[in-house]
């Protein structure tokens, strides 16, 4: 049994891993905590760790790399506070249980091995809880230490939860409904934060925006991936890409002072899936797919999309008003920063993929085939 | 010779070229200006006006030619799939265009008015700090408008619809050194978002029910022996979704209130969006899907009722407005309501003519609104003095107490905005507040934490409030 699965899913994760690495390097340099070499070393280590996570077929190896990422996190942050160690522990526990209960040596074996329902539910619970923890907008202070779109949780979801979930008939109903509920909570949370923007420091509000938006995006990803509908599943994987780019653009523009308003509005446009950006393709595929078999989930998706966009705009508007009131004398010309390389890169990528999405949709389709189209237990039985 | 020339001009290759120029030229202009802005280069006003003027005018000329040449074709229609954007399984998104008399008419309206506005704005916004931003956004809005009108499917129309909405909201926030325009743009964006989601929903529903969203297929839905047919309930749901989308875009009852806030933008952008183009997009949408409503009495009645309610309430409110732009915006919404009612009653040709005439008249009125008083005095002088009344007021025939009560109610816009806030905005805000508590790390002010009370989502927060 091969230890590696360098399939289309790996190639789907790779760009996001690179973005995460770039983000770590940028944060380290911005905060002036490290030298250039050390910042690149931490970024490179994150890239390698995520690539190994995406490429490995072994649950034990994945658990090991997950533990190694926690060590890297400790070396970088100097403490083990926050959500990441807890999430890593839950994923590692789920993977160890999978390796022991199966016994499973490769993720490709999951659909072929009859794991006892108790263990199956325990593994689904542990990794599912990680996904919930990743999604809900709790512990706003963690925001700079969190990843953009939780690549490890997605890998665990795709490699473990999806094949294990194919044994549970309720999976395709329960998970999308729970994800829809979580997305609504995140969007409402963002709406509340945006409406009460004048009660928070702008930097806290930006953290709120990013954490809530991350929650909305990840909820959509879980919703689509678990729906059991090919179109929605491809849309969910595309949404993951779109979300990463949008969050990176939001973070890069909203944290900059003076605020580069045009770029902040473009980041907003990316997040609300303006046609011509990558988000539109993802939203279109997800909505089309969900409506085929899950109209109620599709309706929730639409509603959350509307609330999320309005909330995000409201928050952005309040940041602009707030900053202006605090910094610039009334009536004077507003100050603006020029956009950074990170903003321009994400904007260019979002536009390029949004206007010519075909090769990227093909990659997402192949990645979807790699993680979802395992032979199901039912088809196994039929073949004898 | 003329017959041969007509055939050549109305053939596929020239129309293909004209389509590409119409759709891509303003986008190219906007892109150049955005790239200049992003790179930190500050070109002179003259260069900005030239880039914008050339690209927008090229689109305008080609759009008028496209409309004219299409009318020379035997079937007065031109439909072409330009390319397939992506496909997954059996689902695919095609980039296509569709020109028929309806879209040709609105394309010609846009083609005639956008260059005028660009030219006027070049002088009107002289030395404004956001000069380049304005023209970049006009380019985006023009792109959005032409994609919306010429798009061959609902997806392509949605593409333009969203671009138009975002550029409109950003232009409302053009003077973003002041809080009020920025907050007003938030309200505009939120209303547009409701319309966007309704249109997205109708797009998905159309895929679900009809397995196709291209206009030629949709237009055949209501007809006997058409390509695609859907049952009455589905058509009713679709019709209502289209109506909600139109309500948001054309400021129909009860979503009219945002147009008054949208007047915070520069006069030229108000003319572009709320006098000429954007306000008519909802009407165009209803006219476009009118064949779908043919056998759907519930949706048709809803369209007529919404249209008439809009016309009545906005006409009364416009009478009592003290500002010229506000009165014009309400009057535009009222006329859009009448057009919608006409479309609902099946008078599509009449509604088309109404739309065209109204767009041109309102453009002139909006652009003259900064010198409204001067114009009124000039007019009065030429008429030999005295007061001048422009038309009959039906409410004058009512008894004085009723008339006064009506005017008083019109001042508060019949409580429609307050009702919408009470029914939708406040419950949503309360729910959001409930979900997100408790909130640590609140801002400290004078050593005291600010009370954890929600700020109304709709409320304009003055600078002194904080």
mmCIF file with all atom_site columns, C-alpha atoms in Angstrom, chain A residues 143-239:
data_model
loop_
_atom_site.group_PDB
_atom_site.id
_atom_site.type_symbol
_atom_site.label_atom_id
_atom_site.label_alt_id
_atom_site.label_comp_id
_atom_site.label_asym_id
_atom_site.label_entity_id
_atom_site.label_seq_id
_atom_site.pdbx_PDB_ins_code
_atom_site.Cartn_x
_atom_site.Cartn_y
_atom_site.Cartn_z
_atom_site.occupancy
_atom_site.B_iso_or_equiv
_atom_site.pdbx_formal_charge
_atom_site.auth_seq_id
_atom_site.auth_comp_id
_atom_site.auth_asym_id
_atom_site.auth_atom_id
_atom_site.pdbx_PDB_model_num
ATOM 1  C CA . UNK A 1 143 ? -7.328  35.468 14.290 1.00 0.00 ? 143 UNK A CA 1
ATOM 2  C CA . UNK A 1 144 ? -3.716  36.345 13.358 1.00 0.00 ? 144 UNK A CA 1
ATOM 3  C CA . UNK A 1 145 ? -2.548  32.884 14.460 1.00 0.00 ? 145 UNK A CA 1
ATOM 4  C CA . UNK A 1 146 ? -5.218  31.013 12.530 1.00 0.00 ? 146 UNK A CA 1
ATOM 5  C CA . UNK A 1 147 ? -4.840  29.837 8.971  1.00 0.00 ? 147 UNK A CA 1
ATOM 6  C CA . UNK A 1 148 ? -6.843  31.444 6.184  1.00 0.00 ? 148 UNK A CA 1
ATOM 7  C CA . UNK A 1 149 ? -9.166  28.590 5.308  1.00 0.00 ? 149 UNK A CA 1
ATOM 8  C CA . UNK A 1 150 ? -8.149  25.738 7.603  1.00 0.00 ? 150 UNK A CA 1
ATOM 9  C CA . UNK A 1 151 ? -6.302  23.487 5.119  1.00 0.00 ? 151 UNK A CA 1
ATOM 10 C CA . UNK A 1 152 ? -5.688  20.729 7.659  1.00 0.00 ? 152 UNK A CA 1
ATOM 11 C CA . UNK A 1 153 ? -9.376  20.530 8.540  1.00 0.00 ? 153 UNK A CA 1
ATOM 12 C CA . UNK A 1 154 ? -10.246 20.336 4.832  1.00 0.00 ? 154 UNK A CA 1
ATOM 13 C CA . UNK A 1 155 ? -7.712  17.559 4.295  1.00 0.00 ? 155 UNK A CA 1
ATOM 14 C CA . UNK A 1 156 ? -9.119  15.614 7.251  1.00 0.00 ? 156 UNK A CA 1
ATOM 15 C CA . UNK A 1 157 ? -12.661 16.247 6.018  1.00 0.00 ? 157 UNK A CA 1
ATOM 16 C CA . UNK A 1 158 ? -11.878 15.140 2.477  1.00 0.00 ? 158 UNK A CA 1
ATOM 17 C CA . UNK A 1 159 ? -9.657  12.157 3.310  1.00 0.00 ? 159 UNK A CA 1
ATOM 18 C CA . UNK A 1 160 ? -11.499 10.822 6.363  1.00 0.00 ? 160 UNK A CA 1
ATOM 19 C CA . UNK A 1 161 ? -14.965 12.262 6.925  1.00 0.00 ? 161 UNK A CA 1
ATOM 20 C CA . UNK A 1 162 ? -16.234 11.973 3.344  1.00 0.00 ? 162 UNK A CA 1
ATOM 21 C CA . UNK A 1 163 ? -15.396 8.271  2.895  1.00 0.00 ? 163 UNK A CA 1
ATOM 22 C CA . UNK A 1 164 ? -16.536 7.430  6.432  1.00 0.00 ? 164 UNK A CA 1
ATOM 23 C CA . UNK A 1 165 ? -19.704 9.482  5.931  1.00 0.00 ? 165 UNK A CA 1
ATOM 24 C CA . UNK A 1 166 ? -20.627 7.375  2.906  1.00 0.00 ? 166 UNK A CA 1
ATOM 25 C CA . UNK A 1 167 ? -21.513 4.611  5.409  1.00 0.00 ? 167 UNK A CA 1
ATOM 26 C CA . UNK A 1 168 ? -24.057 6.881  7.115  1.00 0.00 ? 168 UNK A CA 1
ATOM 27 C CA . UNK A 1 169 ? -27.278 7.558  5.173  1.00 0.00 ? 169 UNK A CA 1
ATOM 28 C CA . UNK A 1 170 ? -28.048 10.659 7.290  1.00 0.00 ? 170 UNK A CA 1
ATOM 29 C CA . UNK A 1 171 ? -24.661 12.208 6.562  1.00 0.00 ? 171 UNK A CA 1
ATOM 30 C CA . UNK A 1 172 ? -25.786 14.046 3.402  1.00 0.00 ? 172 UNK A CA 1
ATOM 31 C CA . UNK A 1 173 ? -28.692 15.599 5.307  1.00 0.00 ? 173 UNK A CA 1
ATOM 32 C CA . UNK A 1 174 ? -27.255 16.315 8.760  1.00 0.00 ? 174 UNK A CA 1
ATOM 33 C CA . UNK A 1 175 ? -23.913 17.860 7.803  1.00 0.00 ? 175 UNK A CA 1
ATOM 34 C CA . UNK A 1 176 ? -25.286 20.364 5.230  1.00 0.00 ? 176 UNK A CA 1
ATOM 35 C CA . UNK A 1 177 ? -28.041 21.421 7.644  1.00 0.00 ? 177 UNK A CA 1
ATOM 36 C CA . UNK A 1 178 ? -25.559 21.897 10.512 1.00 0.00 ? 178 UNK A CA 1
ATOM 37 C CA . UNK A 1 179 ? -23.233 23.778 8.160  1.00 0.00 ? 179 UNK A CA 1
ATOM 38 C CA . UNK A 1 180 ? -26.122 25.985 7.031  1.00 0.00 ? 180 UNK A CA 1
ATOM 39 C CA . UNK A 1 181 ? -26.878 26.797 10.669 1.00 0.00 ? 181 UNK A CA 1
ATOM 40 C CA . UNK A 1 182 ? -23.238 27.620 11.348 1.00 0.00 ? 182 UNK A CA 1
ATOM 41 C CA . UNK A 1 183 ? -23.055 29.848 8.281  1.00 0.00 ? 183 UNK A CA 1
ATOM 42 C CA . UNK A 1 184 ? -26.121 31.742 9.499  1.00 0.00 ? 184 UNK A CA 1
ATOM 43 C CA . UNK A 1 185 ? -24.554 32.223 12.943 1.00 0.00 ? 185 UNK A CA 1
ATOM 44 C CA . UNK A 1 186 ? -21.333 33.523 11.398 1.00 0.00 ? 186 UNK A CA 1
ATOM 45 C CA . UNK A 1 187 ? -23.173 35.917 9.070  1.00 0.00 ? 187 UNK A CA 1
ATOM 46 C CA . UNK A 1 188 ? -25.355 37.245 11.893 1.00 0.00 ? 188 UNK A CA 1
ATOM 47 C CA . UNK A 1 189 ? -22.304 37.631 14.089 1.00 0.00 ? 189 UNK A CA 1
ATOM 48 C CA . UNK A 1 190 ? -20.664 39.668 11.360 1.00 0.00 ? 190 UNK A CA 1
ATOM 49 C CA . UNK A 1 191 ? -23.811 41.745 10.975 1.00 0.00 ? 191 UNK A CA 1
ATOM 50 C CA . UNK A 1 192 ? -23.811 42.496 14.678 1.00 0.00 ? 192 UNK A CA 1
ATOM 51 C CA . UNK A 1 193 ? -20.122 43.380 14.672 1.00 0.00 ? 193 UNK A CA 1
ATOM 52 C CA . UNK A 1 194 ? -20.569 45.637 11.664 1.00 0.00 ? 194 UNK A CA 1
ATOM 53 C CA . UNK A 1 195 ? -23.554 47.391 13.164 1.00 0.00 ? 195 UNK A CA 1
ATOM 54 C CA . UNK A 1 196 ? -21.755 48.050 16.454 1.00 0.00 ? 196 UNK A CA 1
ATOM 55 C CA . UNK A 1 197 ? -18.488 48.981 14.850 1.00 0.00 ? 197 UNK A CA 1
ATOM 56 C CA . UNK A 1 198 ? -18.150 52.175 16.849 1.00 0.00 ? 198 UNK A CA 1
ATOM 57 C CA . UNK A 1 199 ? -17.843 50.151 20.042 1.00 0.00 ? 199 UNK A CA 1
ATOM 58 C CA . UNK A 1 200 ? -14.656 48.411 18.961 1.00 0.00 ? 200 UNK A CA 1
ATOM 59 C CA . UNK A 1 201 ? -11.159 49.358 18.038 1.00 0.00 ? 201 UNK A CA 1
ATOM 60 C CA . UNK A 1 202 ? -10.785 49.141 14.234 1.00 0.00 ? 202 UNK A CA 1
ATOM 61 C CA . UNK A 1 203 ? -8.200  46.347 14.587 1.00 0.00 ? 203 UNK A CA 1
ATOM 62 C CA . UNK A 1 204 ? -10.606 44.295 16.707 1.00 0.00 ? 204 UNK A CA 1
ATOM 63 C CA . UNK A 1 205 ? -13.349 44.871 14.189 1.00 0.00 ? 205 UNK A CA 1
ATOM 64 C CA . UNK A 1 206 ? -11.067 43.654 11.405 1.00 0.00 ? 206 UNK A CA 1
ATOM 65 C CA . UNK A 1 207 ? -10.383 40.487 13.413 1.00 0.00 ? 207 UNK A CA 1
ATOM 66 C CA . UNK A 1 208 ? -14.126 40.028 13.887 1.00 0.00 ? 208 UNK A CA 1
ATOM 67 C CA . UNK A 1 209 ? -14.730 40.473 10.171 1.00 0.00 ? 209 UNK A CA 1
ATOM 68 C CA . UNK A 1 210 ? -12.032 37.998 9.204  1.00 0.00 ? 210 UNK A CA 1
ATOM 69 C CA . UNK A 1 211 ? -13.031 35.332 11.710 1.00 0.00 ? 211 UNK A CA 1
ATOM 70 C CA . UNK A 1 212 ? -16.736 35.611 10.851 1.00 0.00 ? 212 UNK A CA 1
ATOM 71 C CA . UNK A 1 213 ? -16.072 35.644 7.118  1.00 0.00 ? 213 UNK A CA 1
ATOM 72 C CA . UNK A 1 214 ? -13.816 32.638 7.484  1.00 0.00 ? 214 UNK A CA 1
ATOM 73 C CA . UNK A 1 215 ? -16.646 30.888 9.291  1.00 0.00 ? 215 UNK A CA 1
ATOM 74 C CA . UNK A 1 216 ? -19.113 31.688 6.517  1.00 0.00 ? 216 UNK A CA 1
ATOM 75 C CA . UNK A 1 217 ? -16.731 30.447 3.825  1.00 0.00 ? 217 UNK A CA 1
ATOM 76 C CA . UNK A 1 218 ? -15.842 27.241 5.646  1.00 0.00 ? 218 UNK A CA 1
ATOM 77 C CA . UNK A 1 219 ? -19.531 26.542 6.376  1.00 0.00 ? 219 UNK A CA 1
ATOM 78 C CA . UNK A 1 220 ? -20.218 26.787 2.665  1.00 0.00 ? 220 UNK A CA 1
ATOM 79 C CA . UNK A 1 221 ? -17.329 24.420 1.986  1.00 0.00 ? 221 UNK A CA 1
ATOM 80 C CA . UNK A 1 222 ? -18.589 21.800 4.473  1.00 0.00 ? 222 UNK A CA 1
ATOM 81 C CA . UNK A 1 223 ? -22.150 22.289 3.204  1.00 0.00 ? 223 UNK A CA 1
ATOM 82 C CA . UNK A 1 224 ? -21.202 21.650 -0.403 1.00 0.00 ? 224 UNK A CA 1
ATOM 83 C CA . UNK A 1 225 ? -18.732 18.840 0.209  1.00 0.00 ? 225 UNK A CA 1
ATOM 84 C CA . UNK A 1 226 ? -21.162 16.863 2.361  1.00 0.00 ? 226 UNK A CA 1
ATOM 85 C CA . UNK A 1 227 ? -24.169 17.409 0.101  1.00 0.00 ? 227 UNK A CA 1
ATOM 86 C CA . UNK A 1 228 ? -23.540 14.312 -2.007 1.00 0.00 ? 228 UNK A CA 1
ATOM 87 C CA . UNK A 1 229 ? -24.126 16.296 -5.211 1.00 0.00 ? 229 UNK A CA 1
ATOM 88 C CA . UNK A 1 230 ? -21.218 16.414 -7.661 1.00 0.00 ? 230 UNK A CA 1
ATOM 89 C CA . UNK A 1 231 ? -21.800 20.005 -8.818 1.00 0.00 ? 231 UNK A CA 1
ATOM 90 C CA . UNK A 1 232 ? -22.043 21.327 -5.258 1.00 0.00 ? 232 UNK A CA 1
ATOM 91 C CA . UNK A 1 233 ? -18.968 19.371 -4.209 1.00 0.00 ? 233 UNK A CA 1
ATOM 92 C CA . UNK A 1 234 ? -16.904 20.856 -7.024 1.00 0.00 ? 234 UNK A CA 1
ATOM 93 C CA . UNK A 1 235 ? -18.347 24.250 -6.122 1.00 0.00 ? 235 UNK A CA 1
ATOM 94 C CA . UNK A 1 236 ? -17.330 23.735 -2.492 1.00 0.00 ? 236 UNK A CA 1
ATOM 95 C CA . UNK A 1 237 ? -13.728 22.996 -3.445 1.00 0.00 ? 237 UNK A CA 1
ATOM 96 C CA . UNK A 1 238 ? -13.741 26.075 -5.667 1.00 0.00 ? 238 UNK A CA 1
ATOM 97 C CA . UNK A 1 239 ? -15.304 28.069 -2.852 1.00 0.00 ? 239 UNK A CA 1
#
